[in-house]
Structures are given as C-alpha cells and as structure tokens.
C-alpha cells in the first residue's frame, strides 16, 4: 500500500524553483488542480512577496464559523495570512480565493549552492505552504474533535468537499464517526472498490497489531445515521458509503495528532481511488503479459515452410 503526500507536490516544486532562481521580470501567476478538486494559484506581485491562494469546494463561511482564520494564523502567523484582498491582488487573481497566505522573499536562497541543511529548511518551508488545504480543513476537524472529547453529541455535519461526494462528521456516545459518500464511475471501479473496502473492514479481524486503528465499515445503502441530514446524497448503484469510527486517541487536539489524523482522513478517499487505478493497471499488465506468452506459444506451433523447387519440364 502506498500513502499519498499531504502537501501539493507541484506547488512545492515550483516554490523551490522560484525561491532559488533569479526573480522573474514579469509577475508570476500559475494555477494547479489537486486530488481534492480544489484549485491553487501561485503568484507574486513583483515586489518580493509570494502569494498562495486556494479555491475550495466547501463554503468559506462554514469554515470561518469552525475557526478557519484562527487555524491559519496559528500555523502561518497572523502577518502571513491575507484576510482581505487589496485592489492589486484582486486584479492579479481575477476572482476572490477562499484562502490566501503570503511569504516574503528575502532572497537568501537565490543564486548560491545550498548546503544539505539549507535544502531541508527550504523544502520544509515550501511543504508548509503546500499543505494549505490540509491546514484549512484542520479547523473543521479540530472544532468537532473538541466537541466529541467533551462528550457532546451532535447531529451529522455535511462537508461538501467534492462534486457529487461529501464527508460527514457525527458525534456519538462512545466515539466520533466520519462518513464518506464515494462515487465509483464504472462497473470495474465498483468491483475493485468493494473488494478493496472489504479488506479494510476485515483487516482488524486478521491483524492484531492494528487493533487500535479506527474500525471501518462500508455499505451500498446510505447509513441510517444520515437519513435526516439535509442535502445528503441519495442511494445509487455507483455510490458506496464508508464509515470510520475514531476513538479518543485519534481525536486528540494536540498539534501533531490533529495534523496526522486530518491528513489521513482527507487522503482516505483519494487513497481508495488511487489503489483502484493501480488495480486497473495491474490487471492490464497481467493481460498484456498473458497475451505475449500466448503469442510465443502460437509462434512455436507454426510448421516450417519447405523450400519450393522449380522443375523445368521439357516437351
């Protein structure tokens, strides 16, 4: 099994390139997508300030209610969080992003051979900004983790983080449940996805060393706990529902635990789809291998053609 990165690798690499090469004369403006369906923009104003903007699928007003700005200020520093765009920035971005942070470039990385420790510092700095999506969504989980740790029960909360797919958080008596509504496009995706999720559900039965991991269940019908949620997706033959039950040690709001749990929860959907794609690739490679082997057998079965001898008949 392969885990995906929690930061945006394309943005990280472009930040490193920008911070280690001569400053471009023109204003930089680059846009990227990600596995979460969000859009990122990397830009600088020509005055030594680099801006990272994020357009989310989830409504910003709900994130602000759950503590988005406090989370950003704690992680990046209040001076590096852009709350409102001025006229120049509004002109650069065109439309107003949901989240904007900035980094003041002092030029200390430019035009020189970096040592190993300097390379690590630069990489960590860029990864920090490349984790903006995770940091923004940490506010959602921290808010509800605190309620759950205080034994406060609450109805399922819907987070629309993708088109046609959502994530739900519900506080129950003994734990906190996270529901995923996943859309599997094709019949093959549905088959591989169900097999893969069944392995998740059965893993704790067969491996004692992961007894402390969250329990995982999947359903083809919407769980009863979500029946009263406004706007919840309806059942469909291409939709599966996954439930992760988190315990107190997973919902601890210590920074390192909160970041790790948030990262894994946000990557779970992409993790499943990544391995579905890997299953497709594996099956296709096996089919090509069998096809090649069969051709070799058929070629060996061919009889050797005899040489034709021309015979001249005299009359």
CSV table of C-alpha atoms in Angstrom, one decimal:
chain,number,residue,atom,x,y,z
A,1,UNK,CA,0.0,0.0,0.0
A,2,UNK,CA,1.2,3.5,-0.9
A,3,UNK,CA,0.3,6.6,1.0
A,4,UNK,CA,-0.2,9.9,-0.8
A,5,UNK,CA,1.6,13.1,0.1
A,6,UNK,CA,-0.3,15.6,2.3
A,7,UNK,CA,1.2,18.6,0.5
A,8,UNK,CA,0.8,19.8,-3.1
A,9,UNK,CA,4.0,18.5,-4.7
A,10,UNK,CA,3.6,20.6,-7.9
A,11,UNK,CA,3.2,23.8,-5.9
A,12,UNK,CA,6.1,22.8,-3.6
A,13,UNK,CA,8.5,22.2,-6.6
A,14,UNK,CA,7.5,25.5,-8.2
A,15,UNK,CA,8.0,27.4,-5.0
A,16,UNK,CA,11.5,25.9,-4.6
A,17,UNK,CA,12.3,26.9,-8.2
A,18,UNK,CA,11.1,30.4,-7.7
A,19,UNK,CA,13.0,30.9,-4.4
A,20,UNK,CA,16.3,29.6,-5.8
A,21,UNK,CA,16.5,31.3,-9.2
A,22,UNK,CA,16.7,34.9,-10.3
A,23,UNK,CA,13.5,36.8,-9.8
A,24,UNK,CA,11.4,36.8,-13.0
A,25,UNK,CA,10.8,40.3,-14.5
A,26,UNK,CA,7.1,39.6,-15.1
A,27,UNK,CA,4.6,38.8,-12.4
A,28,UNK,CA,4.3,35.1,-11.8
A,29,UNK,CA,0.9,33.5,-12.0
A,30,UNK,CA,0.5,29.7,-12.1
A,31,UNK,CA,-2.6,27.6,-11.4
A,32,UNK,CA,-2.8,24.0,-10.4
A,33,UNK,CA,-5.5,21.4,-9.5
A,34,UNK,CA,-5.3,18.7,-6.9
A,35,UNK,CA,-6.9,15.4,-6.0
A,36,UNK,CA,-9.5,17.1,-3.8
A,37,UNK,CA,-11.0,19.1,-6.7
A,38,UNK,CA,-9.6,22.4,-5.4
A,39,UNK,CA,-7.7,25.0,-7.4
A,40,UNK,CA,-4.4,26.5,-6.3
A,41,UNK,CA,-2.8,29.7,-7.6
A,42,UNK,CA,0.9,30.7,-7.0
A,43,UNK,CA,1.6,34.4,-7.7
A,44,UNK,CA,4.0,37.2,-6.8
A,45,UNK,CA,3.4,40.9,-7.0
A,46,UNK,CA,6.8,41.9,-8.4
A,47,UNK,CA,7.8,43.4,-5.0
A,48,UNK,CA,9.3,40.3,-3.4
A,49,UNK,CA,6.1,38.8,-1.9
A,50,UNK,CA,4.9,35.4,-3.0
A,51,UNK,CA,1.1,34.6,-2.6
A,52,UNK,CA,-0.5,31.2,-2.4
A,53,UNK,CA,-4.3,31.2,-3.0
A,54,UNK,CA,-6.7,28.3,-2.6
A,55,UNK,CA,-10.2,28.0,-4.0
A,56,UNK,CA,-12.2,25.4,-2.0
A,57,UNK,CA,-15.4,23.4,-2.8
A,58,UNK,CA,-16.6,23.8,0.7
A,59,UNK,CA,-18.2,27.1,1.6
A,60,UNK,CA,-15.8,29.5,3.2
A,61,UNK,CA,-18.5,30.9,5.6
A,62,UNK,CA,-18.8,27.5,7.2
A,63,UNK,CA,-15.1,27.1,7.6
A,64,UNK,CA,-14.8,30.5,9.2
A,65,UNK,CA,-17.5,29.5,11.7
A,66,UNK,CA,-15.5,26.5,12.6
A,67,UNK,CA,-12.3,28.5,13.2
A,68,UNK,CA,-10.6,28.8,9.9
A,69,UNK,CA,-8.8,32.1,10.4
A,70,UNK,CA,-7.5,31.1,13.9
A,71,UNK,CA,-6.1,27.9,12.4
A,72,UNK,CA,-4.4,29.8,9.6
A,73,UNK,CA,-3.0,32.4,12.0
A,74,UNK,CA,-1.6,29.8,14.4
A,75,UNK,CA,0.0,27.8,11.6
A,76,UNK,CA,1.4,30.5,9.3
A,77,UNK,CA,1.5,33.6,11.5
A,78,UNK,CA,-1.1,36.3,11.5
A,79,UNK,CA,1.2,38.6,9.4
A,80,UNK,CA,1.3,36.0,6.6
A,81,UNK,CA,-2.5,35.4,6.3
A,82,UNK,CA,-4.3,37.7,3.9
A,83,UNK,CA,-7.8,38.3,5.2
A,84,UNK,CA,-9.0,40.8,2.5
A,85,UNK,CA,-7.6,41.4,-1.0
A,86,UNK,CA,-6.5,44.9,-2.0
A,87,UNK,CA,-7.1,46.2,-5.4
A,88,UNK,CA,-3.8,45.0,-6.8
A,89,UNK,CA,-4.3,41.4,-5.5
A,90,UNK,CA,-7.8,41.3,-6.7
A,91,UNK,CA,-6.6,42.2,-10.2
A,92,UNK,CA,-3.9,39.5,-10.0
A,93,UNK,CA,-6.3,36.7,-9.0
A,94,UNK,CA,-9.3,37.8,-11.0
A,95,UNK,CA,-11.7,36.2,-8.6
A,96,UNK,CA,-11.6,36.2,-4.9
A,97,UNK,CA,-10.0,33.0,-3.4
A,98,UNK,CA,-11.2,31.4,-0.3
A,99,UNK,CA,-7.8,31.3,1.4
A,100,UNK,CA,-4.7,33.4,0.7
A,101,UNK,CA,-1.3,33.2,2.5
A,102,UNK,CA,1.9,35.0,1.6
A,103,UNK,CA,5.6,34.6,2.0
A,104,UNK,CA,8.1,37.5,2.0
A,105,UNK,CA,11.1,36.5,-0.1
A,106,UNK,CA,14.3,37.9,1.4
A,107,UNK,CA,16.5,36.4,-1.4
A,108,UNK,CA,18.7,34.3,0.9
A,109,UNK,CA,18.1,31.1,-1.2
A,110,UNK,CA,19.0,32.7,-4.6
A,111,UNK,CA,22.0,32.1,-6.8
A,112,UNK,CA,24.1,30.0,-4.5
A,113,UNK,CA,24.9,26.4,-3.8
A,114,UNK,CA,22.7,25.3,-0.9
A,115,UNK,CA,24.0,23.0,1.8
A,116,UNK,CA,22.1,19.9,2.9
A,117,UNK,CA,20.6,21.7,6.0
A,118,UNK,CA,19.6,24.7,3.9
A,119,UNK,CA,18.0,22.4,1.3
A,120,UNK,CA,16.0,20.7,4.1
A,121,UNK,CA,14.9,24.1,5.5
A,122,UNK,CA,13.8,25.3,2.1
A,123,UNK,CA,11.9,22.0,1.5
A,124,UNK,CA,10.1,22.2,4.9
A,125,UNK,CA,9.2,25.8,4.2
A,126,UNK,CA,7.6,25.0,0.8
A,127,UNK,CA,5.9,21.9,2.1
A,128,UNK,CA,4.4,24.1,4.9
A,129,UNK,CA,2.8,26.3,2.3
A,130,UNK,CA,1.9,23.3,0.1
A,131,UNK,CA,-0.2,21.9,3.0
A,132,UNK,CA,-2.6,24.9,2.9
A,133,UNK,CA,-5.6,22.7,2.0
A,134,UNK,CA,-4.9,20.4,5.0
A,135,UNK,CA,-4.4,23.3,7.4
A,136,UNK,CA,-7.7,24.9,6.3
A,137,UNK,CA,-9.6,21.7,6.8
A,138,UNK,CA,-7.9,21.1,10.2
A,139,UNK,CA,-10.2,23.8,11.5
A,140,UNK,CA,-13.2,21.6,10.7
A,141,UNK,CA,-11.9,18.6,12.5
A,142,UNK,CA,-10.5,20.4,15.5
A,143,UNK,CA,-13.8,22.1,16.1
A,144,UNK,CA,-15.7,18.8,16.1
A,145,UNK,CA,-12.9,16.8,17.9
A,146,UNK,CA,-13.2,19.2,20.8
A,147,UNK,CA,-17.0,18.7,21.0
A,148,UNK,CA,-16.6,14.9,20.8
A,149,UNK,CA,-13.9,14.9,23.5
A,150,UNK,CA,-16.2,16.9,25.8
A,151,UNK,CA,-18.8,14.1,25.3
A,152,UNK,CA,-21.0,16.4,23.4
A,153,UNK,CA,-23.4,14.6,21.0
A,154,UNK,CA,-24.1,16.4,17.7
A,155,UNK,CA,-26.0,15.6,14.5
A,156,UNK,CA,-24.0,14.7,11.4
A,157,UNK,CA,-22.4,17.7,9.8
A,158,UNK,CA,-22.1,17.7,6.0
A,159,UNK,CA,-18.8,18.9,4.3
A,160,UNK,CA,-19.2,19.1,0.5
A,161,UNK,CA,-15.6,18.8,-0.5
A,162,UNK,CA,-16.1,17.4,-4.0
A,163,UNK,CA,-18.7,17.4,-6.7
A,164,UNK,CA,-21.2,14.6,-6.1
A,165,UNK,CA,-19.3,13.4,-3.0
A,166,UNK,CA,-19.4,14.5,0.7
A,167,UNK,CA,-17.9,13.9,4.1
A,168,UNK,CA,-20.0,13.8,7.2
A,169,UNK,CA,-18.9,14.1,10.9
A,170,UNK,CA,-21.1,12.8,13.7
A,171,UNK,CA,-20.5,12.7,17.4
A,172,UNK,CA,-21.9,9.5,19.0
A,173,UNK,CA,-21.8,8.3,22.6
A,174,UNK,CA,-18.5,6.4,22.5
A,175,UNK,CA,-16.7,7.8,19.6
A,176,UNK,CA,-16.7,10.1,16.6
A,177,UNK,CA,-17.8,8.8,13.2
A,178,UNK,CA,-16.7,10.0,9.8
A,179,UNK,CA,-18.9,9.0,6.9
A,180,UNK,CA,-17.7,9.1,3.3
A,181,UNK,CA,-20.0,9.2,0.3
A,182,UNK,CA,-18.0,7.9,-2.6
A,183,UNK,CA,-18.9,7.8,-6.3
A,184,UNK,CA,-17.4,5.0,-8.3
A,185,UNK,CA,-17.7,5.8,-12.0
A,186,UNK,CA,-17.6,2.5,-13.8
A,187,UNK,CA,-18.6,-1.1,-13.2
A,188,UNK,CA,-14.9,-2.1,-12.8
A,189,UNK,CA,-14.3,0.7,-10.3
A,190,UNK,CA,-17.3,-0.5,-8.3
A,191,UNK,CA,-15.9,-4.1,-8.3
A,192,UNK,CA,-12.4,-3.2,-7.3
A,193,UNK,CA,-13.6,-0.6,-4.8
A,194,UNK,CA,-15.9,-3.1,-3.0
A,195,UNK,CA,-13.1,-5.6,-2.8
A,196,UNK,CA,-10.6,-3.1,-1.5
A,197,UNK,CA,-13.0,-1.7,1.1
A,198,UNK,CA,-13.9,-5.2,2.2
A,199,UNK,CA,-10.2,-5.7,3.0
A,200,UNK,CA,-10.3,-2.6,5.2
A,201,UNK,CA,-13.4,-3.8,7.0
A,202,UNK,CA,-11.8,-7.3,7.6
A,203,UNK,CA,-8.3,-6.1,8.4
A,204,UNK,CA,-8.8,-5.7,12.2
A,205,UNK,CA,-10.1,-9.3,12.4
A,206,UNK,CA,-6.9,-10.8,10.9
A,207,UNK,CA,-4.2,-8.5,12.2
A,208,UNK,CA,-3.8,-7.9,15.9
A,209,UNK,CA,-1.1,-5.3,15.5
A,210,UNK,CA,-3.7,-2.8,14.2
A,211,UNK,CA,-6.2,-3.4,17.0
A,212,UNK,CA,-6.0,0.3,17.9
A,213,UNK,CA,-6.8,1.5,14.4
A,214,UNK,CA,-10.3,3.0,13.6
A,215,UNK,CA,-12.9,0.5,12.6
A,216,UNK,CA,-14.0,0.7,9.0
A,217,UNK,CA,-17.3,-0.4,7.5
A,218,UNK,CA,-18.8,0.1,4.1
A,219,UNK,CA,-22.4,0.0,2.8
A,220,UNK,CA,-24.1,0.1,-0.5
A,221,UNK,CA,-27.1,1.9,1.1
A,222,UNK,CA,-27.0,5.2,3.0
A,223,UNK,CA,-26.4,4.6,6.7
A,224,UNK,CA,-29.4,5.2,8.9
A,225,UNK,CA,-27.5,7.9,10.9
A,226,UNK,CA,-27.6,10.1,7.8
A,227,UNK,CA,-31.2,9.7,7.0
A,228,UNK,CA,-32.2,13.1,8.5
A,229,UNK,CA,-29.3,15.1,7.0
A,230,UNK,CA,-30.4,17.9,4.7
A,231,UNK,CA,-28.9,17.6,1.2
A,232,UNK,CA,-27.4,14.1,1.8
A,233,UNK,CA,-26.7,12.2,-1.4
A,234,UNK,CA,-29.3,9.6,-2.5
A,235,UNK,CA,-28.5,5.9,-3.0
A,236,UNK,CA,-27.2,4.8,-6.3
A,237,UNK,CA,-25.7,1.7,-7.7
A,238,UNK,CA,-22.4,3.5,-8.3
A,239,UNK,CA,-22.3,5.0,-4.8
A,240,UNK,CA,-20.8,3.4,-1.7
A,241,UNK,CA,-20.7,4.6,1.9
A,242,UNK,CA,-17.8,4.2,4.2
A,243,UNK,CA,-17.8,4.8,7.9
A,244,UNK,CA,-14.7,5.3,10.1
A,245,UNK,CA,-15.1,5.2,13.9
A,246,UNK,CA,-12.5,7.3,15.6
A,247,UNK,CA,-11.5,6.8,19.3
A,248,UNK,CA,-10.2,9.4,21.8
A,249,UNK,CA,-6.5,8.8,20.9
A,250,UNK,CA,-7.3,9.7,17.2
A,251,UNK,CA,-9.3,12.9,18.1
A,252,UNK,CA,-6.7,14.4,20.4
A,253,UNK,CA,-6.3,18.0,19.6
A,254,UNK,CA,-2.5,18.1,20.2
A,255,UNK,CA,-1.0,19.6,17.0
A,256,UNK,CA,0.9,16.6,15.9
A,257,UNK,CA,-2.1,14.2,16.4
A,258,UNK,CA,-4.6,16.6,14.9
A,259,UNK,CA,-2.4,17.1,11.8
A,260,UNK,CA,-1.8,13.4,11.3
A,261,UNK,CA,-5.5,12.5,11.8
A,262,UNK,CA,-6.7,15.3,9.4
A,263,UNK,CA,-4.1,14.3,6.8
A,264,UNK,CA,-5.3,10.6,6.8
A,265,UNK,CA,-9.0,11.5,6.8
A,266,UNK,CA,-8.6,13.9,3.9
A,267,UNK,CA,-6.5,11.4,1.9
A,268,UNK,CA,-8.7,8.4,2.5
A,269,UNK,CA,-11.0,8.9,-0.5
A,270,UNK,CA,-8.0,9.6,-2.8
A,271,UNK,CA,-6.2,6.6,-1.3
A,272,UNK,CA,-9.1,4.3,-2.3
A,273,UNK,CA,-9.3,5.7,-5.8
A,274,UNK,CA,-5.5,5.6,-6.2
A,275,UNK,CA,-5.5,1.9,-5.5
A,276,UNK,CA,-8.5,1.3,-7.7
A,277,UNK,CA,-6.4,2.8,-10.5
A,278,UNK,CA,-3.4,0.7,-9.5
A,279,UNK,CA,-5.7,-2.4,-9.7
A,280,UNK,CA,-6.7,-1.4,-13.3
A,281,UNK,CA,-3.0,-1.0,-14.2
A,282,UNK,CA,-2.1,-4.4,-12.6
A,283,UNK,CA,-4.9,-6.3,-14.4
A,284,UNK,CA,-4.0,-4.7,-17.7
A,285,UNK,CA,-0.3,-5.5,-17.3
A,286,UNK,CA,-1.2,-9.2,-16.5
A,287,UNK,CA,-3.4,-9.3,-19.6
A,288,UNK,CA,-0.6,-8.0,-21.8
A,289,UNK,CA,1.8,-10.5,-20.2
A,290,UNK,CA,-0.6,-13.4,-20.9
A,291,UNK,CA,-1.2,-12.1,-24.4
A,292,UNK,CA,2.6,-12.0,-25.1
A,293,UNK,CA,3.0,-15.6,-23.7
A,294,UNK,CA,0.2,-16.9,-25.8
A,295,UNK,CA,1.7,-15.4,-29.0
A,296,UNK,CA,5.0,-17.1,-28.2
A,297,UNK,CA,3.2,-20.4,-27.9
A,298,UNK,CA,1.4,-19.9,-31.2
A,299,UNK,CA,4.6,-18.9,-32.9
A,300,UNK,CA,6.4,-22.0,-31.7
A,301,UNK,CA,3.5,-24.1,-33.1
A,302,UNK,CA,4.0,-22.9,-36.6
A,303,UNK,CA,5.3,-25.5,-39.1
A,304,UNK,CA,8.5,-24.7,-41.0
A,305,UNK,CA,7.8,-23.8,-44.6
A,306,UNK,CA,9.5,-26.1,-47.2
A,307,UNK,CA,11.6,-24.6,-49.9
A,308,UNK,CA,9.9,-24.6,-53.3
A,309,UNK,CA,12.0,-26.2,-56.1
A,310,UNK,CA,11.4,-25.1,-59.6
A,311,UNK,CA,11.2,-28.1,-62.1
A,312,UNK,CA,11.5,-27.5,-65.7
A,313,UNK,CA,9.6,-29.9,-68.0
A,314,UNK,CA,10.9,-30.4,-71.4
A,315,UNK,CA,8.5,-31.3,-74.2
